[in-house]
């Protein structure tokens, strides 16, 4: 009798937690773009007080009651943060640190004290610390999913306003938008998502679900809308992985697994994202440096071609590149090899180690000098639009030869 | 009601309140005053420069006019009315460094933000707004870059994107905060041309600016500010050596001494 019921329950819980992961990523994106990433952490740590007080006051431990109480204390924590900032002139980061520390200390004291004070039936409150989805019922999951959907819909409706304030609050205020109200709504949404994430990820780690997916998503896109969706999907996947693994290994708390999954996605994004990723940036830098070395090598060939018998040895060229770049002989050797590959230089017949520029190589070298001259002129005289056209990449030898041939 | 009858009406023109009236504006950060009893009026649409040394409170004065910083005393009125009644008629170009240019939006997105106030809550920009934004980009010469991420623009281009956003506001009075900072000379000229076009279309353009040379060339009227108002009026009448000395007191004295020293050495040799 039990097997299918448990499977159904696990399925519903997974859907609910996935929805929470999605909405947390979406809401968190706005929070990160508004440079308020730590606000969620303050709210999260403040929830524990609410969970404990909710239990003490009502004597109930159903999820809806405890989460409602958690939301109240999260908002209270954020209110305390605002008051600290306004009336004691404490800086943002210090105010957040104070709220995190004090509310967490109070929350832990209450949660760990409750059993000692003789309350029966109080086991399970500490599960809000690190998250434990195994204890969730289908009804709980439905509640969480509903909250997540509402939060995501609110973001979809107010995306224009939130983006405006996040990008340029002064302009928004000057054109009449109530920036403070929009900010408070955003913070309230973050508090709601933090509370919705509590059962799955726990008070200590839930902020990671709000912050990591947006930062990971930013690597892949330059558009706000896409970033929100992507952050949602990343949050969803991370949440699912956490639920699945902790369902298979009941001893493991869900929260850390969710965070680790999100962190793994972040790590992969950081490495392999096409534009902003680390590898792509390294390759771009390397490609540019190589092109520059090739240009230097080509120029050395052109100079040598104009002197003596017009031939040169690879060692001359490598020395010229190495002397300019302090890149050692390797950069010079690679540059020369590239010139050989593209038939910009060719060996002189007769067996000596002597090389000459080909027609294509000469055209390319002269093109490079023309570009550098034009570049110097533009930098000196022209507005920045003209700089748009500048590039230090060299075209392929064939392309230049065709162009100069057509021009003359 | 009066706004509809904005055309010339000779009978009431003498009694018409000034376009912008800075009335005894005082702003302080903590107890330290930054703007001190600044009091002047702008009656006609023109290119108006607010000029002064670094830290003179020029930007603060502008932010006070836009309600972005609280005033200790005084008021700014627009055609006799408070800011909140005319907000949709006021355009704003903030300083470029005040935003994060790595923000995930493109040029078109930023310019469209100029139409948001008119759209109101929750309504998204449509075909009309896109057309307006495109036309605004065209006026600042950036029509080709509409789809570019804003982080991949040069400083001058970023400044012109902000200008295009203000154009999309379709305002009557424009406030620009140091729009020429970090912009090369040719782009500056382009920006000044757009501002001159706005004036020709009957708009009032108020620019916080620090370069005296271009100020003399472009502005119809200026106000010299060094915490307090030093002088205001037609540019040629205001930018006198005496007024400049009073505005730039510390800095110019140094220069004068240097000049005297050089002159003295020239005589002895």
PDB file of C-alpha atoms in Angstrom, chain A residues 5 37 40 49 68 135 161-162 167 194-195 205 269 314 326 329 338 340 350 353 357-358 367 378 383:
ATOM      1  CA  UNK A   5       1.569   6.806  -2.021  1.00  0.00           C
ATOM      2  CA  UNK A  37      21.757  40.607  -2.537  1.00  0.00           C
ATOM      3  CA  UNK A  40      17.477  38.129   1.525  1.00  0.00           C
ATOM      4  CA  UNK A  49      12.378  33.633  15.466  1.00  0.00           C
ATOM      5  CA  UNK A  68       3.050  32.921   8.251  1.00  0.00           C
ATOM      6  CA  UNK A 135       8.690  15.760   6.052  1.00  0.00           C
ATOM      7  CA  UNK A 161       8.999  49.391 -12.927  1.00  0.00           C
ATOM      8  CA  UNK A 162      11.460  47.137 -11.102  1.00  0.00           C
ATOM      9  CA  UNK A 167      19.005  50.501 -13.336  1.00  0.00           C
ATOM     10  CA  UNK A 194      12.841  33.339   1.473  1.00  0.00           C
ATOM     11  CA  UNK A 195      10.001  32.100   3.652  1.00  0.00           C
ATOM     12  CA  UNK A 205      21.105  28.582   3.165  1.00  0.00           C
ATOM     13  CA  UNK A 269      28.443  29.022 -16.208  1.00  0.00           C
ATOM     14  CA  UNK A 314      63.059  32.810 -38.700  1.00  0.00           C
ATOM     15  CA  UNK A 326      58.759  40.074 -23.688  1.00  0.00           C
ATOM     16  CA  UNK A 329      60.803  33.069 -28.207  1.00  0.00           C
ATOM     17  CA  UNK A 338      51.343  31.145 -38.607  1.00  0.00           C
ATOM     18  CA  UNK A 340      54.253  30.123 -42.996  1.00  0.00           C
ATOM     19  CA  UNK A 350      68.495  26.959 -52.671  1.00  0.00           C
ATOM     20  CA  UNK A 353      67.703  29.019 -44.050  1.00  0.00           C
ATOM     21  CA  UNK A 357      57.774  37.743 -48.153  1.00  0.00           C
ATOM     22  CA  UNK A 358      55.255  36.491 -50.696  1.00  0.00           C
ATOM     23  CA  UNK A 367      47.622  46.735 -44.939  1.00  0.00           C
ATOM     24  CA  UNK A 378      41.435  58.408 -35.479  1.00  0.00           C
ATOM     25  CA  UNK A 383      34.990  61.178 -32.061  1.00  0.00           C
TER      26      UNK A 383
END
